[in-house]
Coordinates of C-alpha atoms in Angstrom, one line a residue:
M4 CA 7.5 13.9 4.6
E5 CA 7.3 17.0 2.4
T6 CA 8.3 16.5 -1.2
G7 CA 10.0 18.5 -3.9
A8 CA 13.4 17.6 -5.0
R9 CA 13.6 14.3 -3.2
V10 CA 16.6 13.6 -1.0
V11 CA 16.8 9.8 -1.5
T12 CA 19.0 9.0 1.5
L13 CA 16.4 10.7 3.8
D14 CA 13.7 8.5 2.2
I15 CA 15.7 5.3 2.7
L16 CA 16.5 6.2 6.3
R17 CA 12.9 7.1 7.0
G18 CA 11.8 3.8 5.5
V19 CA 14.1 1.9 7.8
A20 CA 13.0 3.9 10.8
V21 CA 9.3 3.4 10.3
M22 CA 9.7 -0.3 9.8
G23 CA 12.0 -0.5 12.8
I24 CA 9.6 1.4 15.0
L25 CA 7.1 -1.4 14.5
A26 CA 9.6 -3.9 15.9
M27 CA 9.2 -2.2 19.3
N28 CA 5.6 -0.9 19.0
I29 CA 4.4 -4.4 18.4
I30 CA 4.8 -5.1 22.1
G31 CA 2.6 -2.1 22.9
F32 CA 0.0 -3.4 20.4
S33 CA 0.0 -7.0 21.6
M34 CA 0.4 -7.0 25.4
P35 CA 0.2 -4.9 28.6
E36 CA 2.4 -1.8 28.7
P37 CA 5.0 -2.9 31.2
A38 CA 6.1 -5.7 28.8
Y39 CA 7.6 -3.0 26.6
S40 CA 10.5 -2.6 29.0
N41 CA 10.4 -5.8 30.9
P42 CA 9.9 -9.2 29.3
A43 CA 9.3 -10.7 32.7
A44 CA 6.2 -8.5 33.1
Y45 CA 4.5 -10.3 30.2
G46 CA 5.2 -12.2 27.0
G47 CA 8.0 -14.4 28.1
S48 CA 11.6 -14.0 29.2
T49 CA 13.2 -17.3 28.3
G50 CA 14.3 -19.0 25.1
L51 CA 13.3 -17.2 21.9
D52 CA 11.4 -14.6 23.9
L53 CA 14.5 -13.6 25.7
A54 CA 16.5 -13.6 22.5
A55 CA 13.9 -11.2 20.9
W56 CA 14.1 -8.9 23.9
T57 CA 17.9 -8.9 23.9
F58 CA 18.3 -8.1 20.2
N59 CA 15.8 -5.3 20.5
F60 CA 17.4 -3.9 23.6
I61 CA 20.8 -3.8 22.0
F62 CA 20.0 -2.7 18.5
V63 CA 16.4 -1.4 18.2
D64 CA 14.7 0.0 21.3
G65 CA 14.8 3.8 21.2
R66 CA 17.2 3.8 18.2
M67 CA 14.4 3.7 15.5
R68 CA 12.3 6.3 17.3
G69 CA 15.5 8.4 17.6
L70 CA 16.3 8.0 13.9
F71 CA 12.8 8.9 13.0
S72 CA 13.1 12.0 15.2
F73 CA 16.4 12.9 13.4
L74 CA 14.6 12.7 10.1
F75 CA 11.6 14.7 11.3
G76 CA 14.0 17.5 12.2
A77 CA 15.7 17.3 8.8
S78 CA 12.4 17.2 7.0
L79 CA 11.1 20.1 9.1
L80 CA 14.1 22.2 8.0
L81 CA 13.8 21.2 4.4
V82 CA 10.2 22.4 4.3
I83 CA 11.2 25.7 6.0
D84 CA 14.1 26.3 3.5
R85 CA 11.9 25.5 0.5
A86 CA 9.2 27.9 1.7
E87 CA 11.8 30.7 2.1
A88 CA 13.2 29.9 -1.4
K89 CA 9.7 30.3 -2.8
G90 CA 9.1 33.6 -1.0
E91 CA 6.5 32.2 1.3
D92 CA 6.3 32.9 5.0
P93 CA 8.2 29.9 6.6
G94 CA 6.6 30.4 10.0
A95 CA 3.1 30.3 8.6
V96 CA 3.9 27.2 6.5
H97 CA 5.6 25.4 9.4
F98 CA 3.0 26.2 12.1
R99 CA 0.1 25.1 9.8
R100 CA 1.8 21.8 9.2
M101 CA 2.4 21.3 12.9
A102 CA -1.2 22.2 13.7
W103 CA -2.6 19.7 11.3
L104 CA -0.1 17.1 12.5
L105 CA -1.2 17.7 16.1
L106 CA -4.8 17.0 15.0
F107 CA -3.8 13.8 13.2
G108 CA -1.9 12.7 16.3
L109 CA -4.8 13.4 18.7
L110 CA -7.2 11.4 16.5
H111 CA -4.7 8.6 16.3
F112 CA -4.3 8.6 20.1
W113 CA -8.0 8.8 20.8
L114 CA -9.4 6.6 18.1
I115 CA -6.7 4.0 17.3
W116 CA -3.8 3.5 19.7
W117 CA -2.4 5.0 22.9
G118 CA 1.2 5.0 21.7
D119 CA 0.9 7.9 19.3
I120 CA 4.0 9.9 18.6
L121 CA 2.7 12.4 16.1
A122 CA 1.1 14.8 18.6
H123 CA 4.4 14.8 20.5
Y124 CA 6.3 15.6 17.4
A125 CA 4.0 18.4 16.5
M126 CA 4.4 20.0 19.9
I127 CA 8.2 19.6 19.9
G128 CA 8.4 20.7 16.3
L129 CA 6.9 24.1 17.3
V130 CA 10.0 24.6 19.5
A131 CA 12.5 23.3 17.0
F132 CA 11.5 26.1 14.6
A133 CA 13.3 28.6 16.8
F134 CA 16.7 26.9 15.9
R135 CA 16.3 26.9 12.1
H136 CA 19.0 29.5 11.4
Q137 CA 21.6 28.0 13.6
P138 CA 24.7 26.5 11.9
A139 CA 25.2 22.7 11.9
G140 CA 27.9 22.8 14.7
K141 CA 25.7 24.8 17.1
L142 CA 22.6 22.6 16.3
A143 CA 24.7 19.5 17.2
L144 CA 25.8 21.1 20.4
Y145 CA 22.3 22.2 21.3
G146 CA 21.1 18.6 20.6
I147 CA 23.8 17.1 22.8
G148 CA 22.8 19.6 25.6
F149 CA 19.1 18.5 25.4
I150 CA 20.1 14.9 25.5
A151 CA 22.3 15.6 28.6
I152 CA 19.1 17.1 30.2
E153 CA 17.2 13.9 29.3
T154 CA 20.0 11.8 30.7
A155 CA 19.8 13.6 34.0
L156 CA 16.0 13.2 34.1
M157 CA 16.2 9.5 33.4
A158 CA 19.0 9.0 36.0
L159 CA 16.8 10.7 38.6
T160 CA 13.9 8.4 37.6
G161 CA 16.1 5.4 37.9
A162 CA 17.4 6.6 41.3
R163 CA 13.8 7.1 42.5
F164 CA 13.0 3.5 41.6
I165 CA 16.0 2.1 43.4
E166 CA 15.3 4.3 46.5
A167 CA 11.7 3.2 46.6
A168 CA 12.7 -0.5 46.3
R169 CA 15.3 -0.1 49.1
D170 CA 12.8 1.7 51.4
A171 CA 10.2 -1.0 50.8
A172 CA 12.6 -3.8 51.6
S173 CA 13.4 -2.3 55.0
S174 CA 9.8 -1.4 56.0
E175 CA 7.1 -3.3 57.7
T176 CA 4.3 -5.0 55.9
G177 CA 1.5 -2.5 54.9
S178 CA 3.7 0.6 55.3
Q179 CA 3.5 3.6 53.0
A180 CA 6.9 2.7 51.6
I181 CA 5.7 -0.7 50.5
L182 CA 2.5 0.6 49.0
R183 CA 4.5 3.3 47.1
W184 CA 6.9 0.7 45.7
E185 CA 4.1 -1.7 44.7
A186 CA 2.6 1.2 42.7
M187 CA 5.9 2.0 41.0
R188 CA 6.9 -1.6 40.4
S189 CA 3.8 -2.2 38.3
Q190 CA 5.0 0.4 35.8
L191 CA 8.0 -1.7 34.9
G192 CA 7.2 -5.1 36.3
P193 CA 4.3 -7.6 36.4
L194 CA 0.9 -6.0 36.9
P195 CA -1.0 -7.0 40.0
P196 CA -3.6 -9.8 39.1
A197 CA -6.6 -7.5 39.3
E198 CA -4.9 -4.8 37.1
L199 CA -3.7 -7.4 34.6
D200 CA -7.2 -8.9 34.3
A201 CA -8.7 -5.4 33.8
D202 CA -6.1 -4.6 31.1
L203 CA -6.7 -7.9 29.2
A204 CA -10.5 -7.4 29.5
L205 CA -10.3 -3.9 28.2
H206 CA -8.2 -4.7 25.1
R207 CA -10.1 -7.9 24.3
G208 CA -13.4 -6.1 24.6
P209 CA -15.4 -3.8 22.3
Y210 CA -14.1 -0.6 20.7
L211 CA -16.0 2.1 22.6
P212 CA -14.5 1.4 26.1
L213 CA -11.0 1.6 24.6
V214 CA -11.8 5.1 23.2
I215 CA -13.2 6.2 26.5
D216 CA -10.1 4.9 28.3
R217 CA -7.8 6.8 26.0
L218 CA -9.8 10.0 26.4
H219 CA -9.5 9.6 30.2
N220 CA -5.7 9.2 29.8
S221 CA -5.2 12.2 27.5
T222 CA -2.8 13.8 30.0
S223 CA -0.2 11.3 29.0
L224 CA 0.3 13.4 25.9
V225 CA 1.4 16.3 28.0
N226 CA 3.4 14.1 30.4
S227 CA 5.5 12.9 27.4
L228 CA 6.7 16.5 26.9
T229 CA 8.5 16.4 30.3
F230 CA 9.4 12.7 30.1
V231 CA 11.0 12.5 26.7
G232 CA 10.6 16.0 25.3
P233 CA 14.2 17.1 25.8
E234 CA 15.5 13.9 24.1
T235 CA 13.1 14.4 21.1
L236 CA 14.1 18.0 20.7
G237 CA 17.8 17.0 20.9
Y238 CA 17.3 14.4 18.2
M239 CA 15.4 16.9 15.9
L240 CA 18.2 19.4 16.3
M241 CA 20.8 16.7 15.5
G242 CA 18.7 15.8 12.4
M243 CA 18.8 19.5 11.4
A244 CA 22.5 19.5 11.9
G245 CA 22.8 16.3 9.9
L246 CA 21.0 17.9 7.0
K247 CA 23.0 21.1 7.0
S248 CA 26.3 19.2 7.3
G249 CA 25.5 16.9 4.5
F250 CA 25.6 13.8 6.7
L251 CA 22.0 12.8 6.1
T252 CA 22.0 13.6 2.4
G253 CA 24.8 11.2 1.6
A254 CA 27.2 14.0 0.7
W255 CA 30.1 12.7 2.8
E256 CA 32.9 10.5 1.5
A257 CA 32.4 6.8 2.0
A258 CA 35.5 6.6 4.3
R259 CA 34.0 9.2 6.6
Y260 CA 30.7 7.3 6.9
R261 CA 32.6 4.1 7.5
R262 CA 34.6 5.7 10.3
W263 CA 31.5 7.1 12.1
A264 CA 29.7 3.7 11.8
T265 CA 32.7 1.8 13.1
I266 CA 33.4 4.0 16.1
G267 CA 29.7 4.3 16.9
F268 CA 29.0 0.6 16.9
A269 CA 32.3 -0.1 18.7
V270 CA 31.2 2.1 21.6
A271 CA 27.5 1.5 21.8
T272 CA 27.1 -2.2 21.0
P273 CA 29.2 -3.7 23.9
S274 CA 27.8 -1.0 26.2
F275 CA 24.2 -2.0 25.5
G276 CA 25.3 -5.7 25.7
I277 CA 26.7 -5.2 29.2
L278 CA 23.5 -3.5 30.3
A279 CA 21.4 -6.3 28.9
V280 CA 23.5 -8.9 30.8
L281 CA 23.1 -6.9 34.0
I282 CA 19.3 -6.7 33.6
I283 CA 19.0 -10.4 32.7
R284 CA 21.2 -11.5 35.7
S285 CA 19.0 -9.4 38.0
G286 CA 16.0 -11.5 37.0
F287 CA 14.5 -8.3 35.4
D288 CA 14.2 -6.6 38.7
P289 CA 12.0 -3.5 38.0
A290 CA 14.3 -1.1 40.0
L291 CA 17.3 -2.2 37.9
V292 CA 15.3 -2.1 34.7
A293 CA 14.4 1.5 35.5
A294 CA 18.0 2.5 36.3
L295 CA 19.6 0.8 33.3
S296 CA 17.0 0.8 30.5
L297 CA 15.9 4.4 31.2
G298 CA 19.0 6.1 32.7
A299 CA 22.0 4.3 31.4
T300 CA 20.8 3.9 27.8
T301 CA 20.0 7.6 27.2
P302 CA 23.5 8.9 26.4
L303 CA 24.3 5.7 24.4
R304 CA 21.3 5.9 22.0
P305 CA 22.4 8.9 19.9
I306 CA 25.8 7.2 19.4
M307 CA 24.2 4.1 17.8
I308 CA 21.6 6.2 15.9
V309 CA 24.4 8.1 14.1
A310 CA 26.2 4.8 13.5
L311 CA 23.1 3.2 12.1
A312 CA 22.4 6.1 9.9
A313 CA 26.0 6.1 8.6
L314 CA 25.8 2.3 7.9
I315 CA 22.5 2.6 6.1
I316 CA 23.8 5.5 3.9
L317 CA 27.0 3.6 3.2
I318 CA 25.2 0.4 1.9
S319 CA 22.2 2.0 0.2
G320 CA 23.4 2.4 -3.3
H321 CA 20.7 4.2 -5.2
G322 CA 20.6 1.6 -8.0
R323 CA 19.8 -1.3 -5.7
A324 CA 16.3 -2.7 -5.9
W325 CA 15.9 -3.0 -2.1
S326 CA 16.9 0.7 -1.7
G327 CA 14.0 1.7 -4.0
L328 CA 11.5 -0.4 -2.0
I329 CA 12.6 1.0 1.3
A330 CA 12.8 4.6 -0.1
A331 CA 9.1 4.2 -1.1
V332 CA 8.2 3.1 2.4
G333 CA 10.0 6.3 3.6
R334 CA 8.2 8.6 1.1
A335 CA 4.9 7.2 2.5
A336 CA 6.1 7.0 6.1
F337 CA 3.1 9.0 7.5
T338 CA 0.6 6.7 5.8
N339 CA 2.6 3.6 6.8
Y340 CA 2.9 4.6 10.4
L341 CA -0.9 5.2 10.8
A342 CA -1.8 2.1 8.7
T343 CA 0.4 0.0 10.9
S344 CA -1.5 1.1 13.9
M345 CA -4.9 0.4 12.3
V346 CA -3.8 -3.1 11.1
M347 CA -2.1 -4.1 14.3
T348 CA -4.9 -2.9 16.7
T349 CA -7.4 -4.7 14.5
F350 CA -5.3 -7.8 14.7
F351 CA -4.8 -7.8 18.4
Y352 CA -7.8 -5.9 19.9
G353 CA -11.2 -7.4 20.8
Y354 CA -13.1 -5.6 18.0
G355 CA -10.8 -7.5 15.5
F356 CA -9.1 -10.8 16.0
G357 CA -8.8 -10.5 19.8
L358 CA -5.2 -11.8 20.1
Y359 CA -4.1 -9.3 22.7
G360 CA -2.0 -11.0 25.4
R361 CA -2.3 -14.4 23.7
M362 CA 1.1 -14.5 21.8
G363 CA 4.6 -14.7 23.2
R364 CA 7.2 -12.0 22.6
A365 CA 8.9 -13.9 19.8
E366 CA 5.6 -14.9 18.2
V367 CA 4.4 -11.3 17.7
Y368 CA 7.2 -10.8 15.1
L369 CA 5.3 -13.0 12.6
P370 CA 2.7 -10.2 12.1
V371 CA 5.6 -7.7 12.0
L372 CA 7.2 -9.6 9.1
A373 CA 3.8 -9.7 7.3
M374 CA 3.3 -6.0 7.8
W375 CA 6.8 -5.2 6.6
L376 CA 6.1 -7.1 3.4
L377 CA 2.8 -5.4 2.9
I378 CA 4.1 -1.9 3.2
L379 CA 7.2 -2.7 1.1
V380 CA 4.9 -3.9 -1.8
W381 CA 2.1 -1.3 -1.6
S382 CA 4.3 1.7 -1.1
K383 CA 6.3 1.0 -4.3
L384 CA 3.2 0.2 -6.3
W385 CA 1.3 3.3 -5.1
L386 CA 4.2 5.7 -5.6
D387 CA 4.8 4.4 -9.2
H388 CA 1.5 6.1 -10.0
F389 CA 1.1 8.9 -7.4
R390 CA 3.3 11.7 -6.1
Y391 CA 2.5 11.2 -2.4
G392 CA 1.2 8.6 0.0
P393 CA -2.6 9.1 0.7
L394 CA -2.1 10.8 4.1
E395 CA 1.0 12.7 2.9
W396 CA -1.2 14.2 0.2
L397 CA -4.0 15.0 2.7
W398 CA -1.6 16.6 5.2
R399 CA 0.1 18.7 2.4
S400 CA -3.3 19.8 1.0
L401 CA -4.6 20.8 4.4
A402 CA -1.5 22.6 5.4
R403 CA -1.5 24.6 2.1
G404 CA -5.2 25.2 2.0
A405 CA -5.6 23.7 -1.5
F406 CA -5.7 20.3 -3.1
Q407 CA -2.3 19.3 -4.3
P408 CA -1.7 17.5 -7.6
M409 CA -1.7 13.7 -6.8
R410 CA -1.1 11.7 -10.0
R411 CA 2.3 11.6 -11.6
A412 CA 2.6 13.5 -14.8

């Protein structure tokens, strides 16, 4: 998100990622949390609703967040390299940026939406700094290593769900095993009626109780470090490798991008398709959802992320009008990410239009399309006159301790 000599491919990829993230976050904005992983939990699991879940499961879920993490790592390294080139202290520059990003993330979490990722990025970004001098090959290997750790963690989580379901099935009514499974099942399955009613009432109600609830659940920010922290760090290191190797800057020959995209999609797409079929055939059994959507997808995601990046770079000729629009979205990704949260929570929550839990899974993509159009139009118009998006300018000014020039010369 830092500017200087723009790397256009990074902007285009970042624009695709921030728009794609909304395609999954919309479920978190519009309905109870278990619906994110399990359409049978809420929002509909037949017809167009099932089609929407299936498409997102195969092509979107985790891939856009992963691509955004790749680009965060690349941008982080760009800022460090530019600070060193100017004779500045790269550590001071980096840690100031991460400190301010952490504050932005906390405010986003507490005041706007529980699904914030900025605070998580800031904390993982502090660790990623230690790898800045590693060559591209080693960065890629470290990234694969952290994703292997994440795969093991998710596999253990899936196994824990399957074991709990099995124990409950063989236990007597009212036993501890059944109570344990009911508590776990509600994380990835339909909420018990009382919990569902409470969730709907909270999100359809006034603003202050939502803030209080998020303050009470602040520990989830720390929990995310252990739950998805290794994966996020792995993605950031892969992004740093992608920058150093020229992959993310568009420096490779077209045939090489074509080869990586072809192989990646050939491996990942049918694999995700098989997992989707297994989950659907199970009737979206929460234990199987945990085992397959958490554990089995983790090693496949980076394969498709790389394939997606290669494909986007391959087709994003710099002279095309749509590339310029998406690049503008990417240049203002910080602003667009937070603006999306403000618009969508206002649209769905009780202090706004109160549509939380009232739309089906397929229906919620109508406001997604409207938001995409909005950010495509405003980003280009704004950046035709200004150097940065509004929040990019604020973050840059705060991190540097001085107001940065805003208007274009």
